[in-house]
Short mmCIF file of C-alpha atoms and ligand atoms in Angstrom, two decimals:
data_model
loop_
_atom_site.label_atom_id
_atom_site.label_comp_id
_atom_site.label_asym_id
_atom_site.label_seq_id
_atom_site.Cartn_x
_atom_site.Cartn_y
_atom_site.Cartn_z
CA MET A 1 141.34 70.29 -243.68
CA LEU A 2 137.95 71.19 -245.10
CA GLU A 3 138.90 70.49 -248.74
CA ASN A 4 139.84 66.99 -247.76
CA ILE A 5 136.51 66.04 -246.23
CA ARG A 6 133.85 64.37 -248.47
CA ILE A 7 130.19 64.19 -247.43
CA VAL A 8 128.67 60.97 -248.65
CA LEU A 9 124.90 60.55 -248.79
CA LEU A 10 123.58 57.02 -249.23
CA ASN A 11 120.32 56.34 -251.20
CA THR A 12 118.77 59.69 -250.31
CA SER A 13 114.97 59.58 -251.11
CA HIS A 14 114.04 63.23 -251.00
CA PRO A 15 115.91 65.43 -253.54
CA GLY A 16 115.17 68.40 -251.23
CA ASN A 17 117.33 66.93 -248.54
CA ILE A 18 120.24 66.83 -251.06
CA GLY A 19 119.74 70.51 -251.68
CA ALA A 20 119.68 71.23 -247.96
CA VAL A 21 122.93 69.26 -247.60
CA ALA A 22 124.61 71.31 -250.30
CA ARG A 23 123.51 74.56 -248.64
CA ALA A 24 124.80 73.34 -245.15
CA MET A 25 128.11 72.33 -246.78
CA LYS A 26 128.61 75.59 -248.59
CA ASN A 27 127.79 77.57 -245.46
CA MET A 28 130.53 75.71 -243.73
CA CYS A 29 133.09 75.89 -246.54
CA LEU A 30 132.93 72.15 -247.55
CA SER A 31 132.63 71.29 -251.22
CA GLN A 32 132.94 67.59 -251.91
CA LEU A 33 129.52 65.94 -252.15
CA VAL A 34 129.19 62.26 -253.22
CA LEU A 35 125.78 60.62 -253.82
CA VAL A 36 125.44 56.91 -253.73
CA ARG A 37 122.47 55.89 -255.81
CA PRO A 38 120.16 58.80 -254.93
CA ASP A 39 116.40 58.20 -255.72
CA GLN A 40 116.13 61.36 -257.70
CA PHE A 41 119.01 63.57 -258.88
CA PRO A 42 119.42 66.05 -260.39
CA HIS A 43 115.98 67.47 -259.45
CA PRO A 44 114.50 70.96 -259.32
CA LYS A 45 113.60 70.45 -255.63
CA ALA A 46 117.28 69.82 -254.85
CA ASP A 47 118.22 73.13 -256.68
CA ALA A 48 115.52 75.01 -254.84
CA ARG A 49 116.49 73.82 -251.31
CA SER A 50 120.19 74.43 -252.12
CA SER A 51 119.30 78.08 -252.09
CA GLY A 52 122.13 79.15 -254.35
CA ALA A 53 124.65 76.40 -253.48
CA LEU A 54 124.18 75.02 -257.00
CA ASP A 55 127.93 74.77 -257.55
CA ILE A 56 128.03 72.04 -254.91
CA LEU A 57 125.15 70.18 -256.61
CA GLN A 58 126.75 70.53 -260.05
CA SER A 59 130.07 69.17 -258.91
CA ALA A 60 128.57 66.37 -256.85
CA ARG A 61 129.71 62.99 -257.86
CA VAL A 62 127.02 60.26 -258.30
CA VAL A 63 128.25 56.70 -257.78
CA ASP A 64 126.85 53.19 -257.56
CA SER A 65 128.35 51.90 -254.19
CA LEU A 66 129.69 52.83 -250.81
CA ASP A 67 133.04 51.32 -251.94
CA GLU A 68 133.28 53.70 -254.81
CA ALA A 69 132.33 56.68 -252.63
CA VAL A 70 134.97 56.08 -250.02
CA GLU A 71 137.77 55.01 -252.40
CA GLY A 72 141.06 56.56 -251.60
CA CYS A 73 140.06 57.75 -248.18
CA HIS A 74 142.16 57.35 -244.98
CA LEU A 75 139.30 57.52 -242.53
CA VAL A 76 135.65 56.72 -243.07
CA VAL A 77 133.16 57.94 -240.47
CA GLY A 78 129.65 56.65 -240.25
CA THR A 79 126.85 58.68 -238.71
CA SER A 80 124.06 57.12 -236.78
CA ALA A 81 121.24 58.42 -234.52
CA ARG A 82 121.20 55.31 -232.45
CA SER A 83 123.67 52.72 -231.02
CA ARG A 84 123.79 49.38 -232.76
CA THR A 85 124.10 45.84 -231.43
CA LEU A 86 127.80 45.63 -231.87
CA PRO A 87 129.60 48.53 -230.03
CA TRP A 88 131.95 50.42 -232.25
CA PRO A 89 134.42 53.35 -231.47
CA ILE A 90 131.99 56.30 -231.22
CA SER A 91 132.53 59.97 -230.96
CA GLU A 92 130.60 63.28 -230.73
CA PRO A 93 130.94 65.80 -233.66
CA ARG A 94 133.26 68.05 -231.65
CA ASP A 95 135.77 65.23 -230.76
CA LEU A 96 135.64 64.03 -234.32
CA ALA A 97 136.53 67.45 -235.70
CA GLU A 98 139.51 67.66 -233.29
CA ARG A 99 140.65 64.27 -234.14
CA ILE A 100 140.50 64.90 -237.92
CA TYR A 101 142.51 68.14 -237.39
CA THR A 102 145.20 66.44 -235.26
CA ASP A 103 145.48 63.06 -236.98
CA TYR A 104 144.03 63.44 -240.50
CA ALA A 105 144.42 67.11 -241.54
CA GLU A 106 146.22 66.28 -244.76
CA GLN A 107 144.39 63.09 -245.40
CA SER A 108 141.10 62.25 -247.12
CA VAL A 109 138.15 61.75 -244.87
CA ALA A 110 134.59 60.63 -245.80
CA VAL A 111 131.57 61.15 -243.54
CA VAL A 112 128.78 58.86 -244.48
CA PHE A 113 125.08 59.69 -243.91
CA GLY A 114 122.24 57.25 -244.23
CA ARG A 115 118.77 56.98 -245.70
CA GLU A 116 115.92 59.14 -244.27
CA GLU A 117 113.86 56.14 -243.34
CA ARG A 118 116.39 53.57 -242.28
CA GLY A 119 119.73 55.21 -241.75
CA LEU A 120 122.81 53.08 -242.48
CA SER A 121 122.62 49.25 -242.33
CA ASN A 122 124.83 47.48 -239.78
CA GLU A 123 126.94 46.18 -242.71
CA GLU A 124 127.57 49.79 -243.85
CA LEU A 125 128.37 51.03 -240.42
CA GLN A 126 130.90 48.19 -240.02
CA ARG A 127 132.74 49.58 -243.02
CA CYS A 128 133.45 52.70 -241.08
CA ASN A 129 136.50 53.19 -238.83
CA LEU A 130 134.56 55.37 -236.42
CA HIS A 131 130.91 56.24 -235.70
CA VAL A 132 129.66 59.63 -234.80
CA GLN A 133 126.49 60.37 -233.00
CA ILE A 134 125.00 63.81 -232.38
CA PRO A 135 123.91 63.86 -228.77
CA ALA A 136 120.08 64.27 -228.83
CA ASN A 137 116.98 63.39 -226.94
CA PRO A 138 117.32 59.55 -226.29
CA GLY A 139 113.62 59.09 -227.04
CA TYR A 140 113.76 61.08 -230.24
CA SER A 141 117.15 61.18 -231.56
CA ALA A 142 117.04 61.11 -235.39
CA LEU A 143 117.56 64.59 -236.94
CA ASN A 144 116.58 65.50 -240.48
CA LEU A 145 119.36 64.61 -242.80
CA GLY A 146 120.29 68.22 -243.82
CA MET A 147 120.39 69.23 -240.14
CA ALA A 148 122.62 66.35 -239.17
CA VAL A 149 124.99 67.29 -241.95
CA GLN A 150 124.76 70.94 -240.74
CA ILE A 151 125.78 70.22 -237.20
CA ILE A 152 128.74 68.02 -238.15
CA CYS A 153 130.03 70.39 -240.83
CA TYR A 154 129.73 73.36 -238.30
CA GLU A 155 132.17 71.53 -235.96
CA PHE A 156 134.60 71.01 -238.82
CA HIS A 157 134.37 74.65 -239.68
CA LEU A 158 134.95 75.84 -236.09
CA GLN A 159 137.90 73.55 -235.90
CA ALA A 160 139.37 74.85 -239.17
CA ILE A 161 139.04 78.51 -237.89
CA LYS A 162 140.89 77.59 -234.71
CA ALA A 163 143.54 75.66 -236.69
CA SER A 164 144.13 78.73 -238.91
CA GLY A 165 145.26 80.75 -235.93
CA GLY A 166 141.97 82.46 -235.07
CA GLU A 167 141.74 81.72 -231.36
CA SER A 168 138.26 83.03 -231.41
CA ALA A 169 135.63 82.40 -234.10
CA LEU A 170 134.28 85.92 -234.00
CA PRO A 171 135.95 89.28 -233.34
CA GLY A 172 134.81 90.39 -229.88
CA GLU A 173 133.82 86.94 -228.75
CA GLN A 174 136.32 87.03 -225.91
CA GLY A 175 135.26 90.50 -224.77
CA PRO A 176 137.62 93.35 -223.97
CA HIS A 177 140.54 91.06 -223.39
CA GLY A 178 140.40 89.42 -226.77
CA PRO A 179 141.10 90.52 -230.35
CA GLY A 180 138.74 92.76 -232.30
CA TRP A 181 137.33 94.71 -229.30
CA ASP A 182 136.87 98.47 -229.98
CA GLU A 183 138.33 99.85 -226.75
CA PRO A 184 141.31 98.80 -224.60
CA ALA A 185 140.65 96.67 -221.59
CA ALA A 186 140.43 98.41 -218.26
CA THR A 187 143.38 97.56 -215.84
CA VAL A 188 142.80 96.38 -212.27
CA ASP A 189 143.81 99.79 -210.95
CA ASP A 190 141.19 101.55 -213.28
CA VAL A 191 138.53 99.24 -211.76
CA GLU A 192 139.84 99.74 -208.25
CA ARG A 193 139.67 103.58 -208.59
CA MET A 194 136.17 103.34 -210.05
CA VAL A 195 135.02 101.08 -207.13
CA ARG A 196 136.45 103.59 -204.61
CA HIS A 197 134.68 106.40 -206.46
CA LEU A 198 131.60 104.31 -206.28
CA GLU A 199 131.94 103.75 -202.51
CA GLU A 200 132.38 107.43 -201.82
CA THR A 201 129.36 108.31 -203.86
CA LEU A 202 127.22 105.60 -202.16
CA VAL A 203 128.18 107.06 -198.81
CA GLN A 204 127.26 110.60 -199.97
CA VAL A 205 123.86 109.51 -201.19
CA GLY A 206 123.18 107.52 -197.99
CA PHE A 207 123.06 104.14 -199.59
CA HIS A 208 126.19 102.81 -197.94
CA ASP A 209 126.84 103.15 -194.19
CA PRO A 210 130.63 102.69 -193.50
CA ASP A 211 129.91 101.92 -189.90
CA ASN A 212 127.70 99.08 -190.96
CA PRO A 213 129.35 97.89 -194.25
CA ARG A 214 128.11 94.30 -194.30
CA GLN A 215 129.48 92.82 -197.61
CA LEU A 216 128.18 95.54 -199.89
CA MET A 217 131.57 96.74 -201.26
CA ALA A 218 132.94 93.19 -201.57
CA ARG A 219 129.91 92.23 -203.60
CA LEU A 220 130.21 95.26 -205.79
CA ARG A 221 133.93 94.81 -206.31
CA ARG A 222 133.20 91.12 -207.26
CA LEU A 223 130.56 92.34 -209.81
CA TYR A 224 132.76 94.93 -211.50
CA GLN A 225 135.85 92.65 -211.59
CA ARG A 226 133.77 89.90 -213.16
CA ALA A 227 132.50 92.13 -215.83
CA ARG A 228 135.84 92.65 -217.60
CA LEU A 229 135.16 96.34 -218.18
CA ASP A 230 137.00 98.28 -220.86
CA LYS A 231 138.44 101.73 -220.31
CA MET A 232 135.54 103.57 -221.99
CA GLU A 233 133.07 101.75 -219.69
CA VAL A 234 135.06 102.73 -216.60
CA ASN A 235 135.06 106.31 -217.85
CA ILE A 236 131.34 106.31 -218.32
CA LEU A 237 130.60 104.98 -214.86
CA ARG A 238 132.96 107.46 -213.21
CA GLY A 239 131.28 110.30 -215.31
CA MET A 240 127.93 109.11 -213.87
CA LEU A 241 129.20 109.02 -210.34
CA LYS A 242 130.62 112.52 -210.75
CA ALA A 243 127.27 113.83 -212.02
CA ILE A 244 125.56 112.24 -208.99
CA GLN A 245 128.08 113.79 -206.61
CA GLN A 246 127.59 117.20 -208.14
CA LYS A 247 123.85 116.95 -207.65
CA VAL A 248 124.10 115.79 -204.16
CA ASN A 249 126.54 118.58 -203.25
CA THR A 250 124.39 121.43 -204.65
N1 LIG B 1 115.25 56.25 -239.03
C1 LIG B 1 116.64 56.42 -239.18
C2 LIG B 1 117.08 57.89 -239.03
C3 LIG B 1 117.76 58.35 -240.21
S1 LIG B 1 118.00 60.07 -240.19
C4 LIG B 1 117.46 55.65 -238.07
O1 LIG B 1 116.81 55.33 -237.18
O2 LIG B 1 118.67 55.40 -238.18
C5 LIG B 1 119.00 60.19 -241.61
C6 LIG B 1 120.46 60.27 -241.39
O3 LIG B 1 120.82 61.42 -240.67
C7 LIG B 1 121.11 59.16 -240.51
O4 LIG B 1 121.35 58.03 -241.21
C8 LIG B 1 122.41 59.80 -240.00
O5 LIG B 1 123.29 59.87 -241.14
C9 LIG B 1 121.99 61.24 -239.86
N2 LIG B 1 121.52 61.47 -238.44
C10 LIG B 1 120.34 61.78 -238.00
N3 LIG B 1 120.30 61.98 -236.66
C11 LIG B 1 121.55 61.72 -236.27
C12 LIG B 1 122.26 61.82 -234.96
N4 LIG B 1 121.58 62.00 -233.83
N5 LIG B 1 123.53 61.49 -234.97
C13 LIG B 1 124.19 61.27 -236.09
N6 LIG B 1 123.63 61.26 -237.27
C14 LIG B 1 122.35 61.48 -237.39
#
């Protein structure tokens, strides 16, 4: 999916922004950059801001028109910080990424970004099948060009990770019940034994009065069930309880 997505920048005025875009793209595993009549390119400022993503800049295509930039694409997406006079199908970056994955995974997609000062013209936006807007402060919604590219490419990258079978983006993200955790998850009976051990200890130290229990144990049970403990954590907690009991009994 990511190899088929091209990032198109229209008439970018600051070469530094082109470098920032190259960096954002490379971070997120995208590589096709197309520049429509940039003011200054190549430029040392672009190289510097790319921070090592020079390969993206070196392979960037420089073209004369939007038509040329989107030639051969099956879907052209225009990005805009604000709604325009004529409503157009509009989406958020996450929905766009899902849609590309489900409907256009094998096809060529262009995402077009506008000028720093003026964005995309209405005519340019009307050349796009779909518009995408990054939700932002309604009174201050225009992001820096590089940052707008970063957010959109991040959603593409997350979607590509999910599509490649990695349910979770990072090992350990889902806690003890997900892949990549270092200890097996505790079972409900492990947790129940630990809670009973805790109850016994709390009675011994005088914190819990079984004749006036109120909701103490229910609340503690809810806390430990919610925490999705692993077996090692249950063992540590039970070891602590045992040490407290030994101290109380001596
Ligand atoms: N003053 C311009 C803002 C341009 S910002 C305007 O009002 O349109 C430069 C480019 O970054 C925009 O053309 C768009 O491609 C992208 N961008 C900035 N903020 C965005 C947002 N909130 N949603 C989508 N794209 C955005």
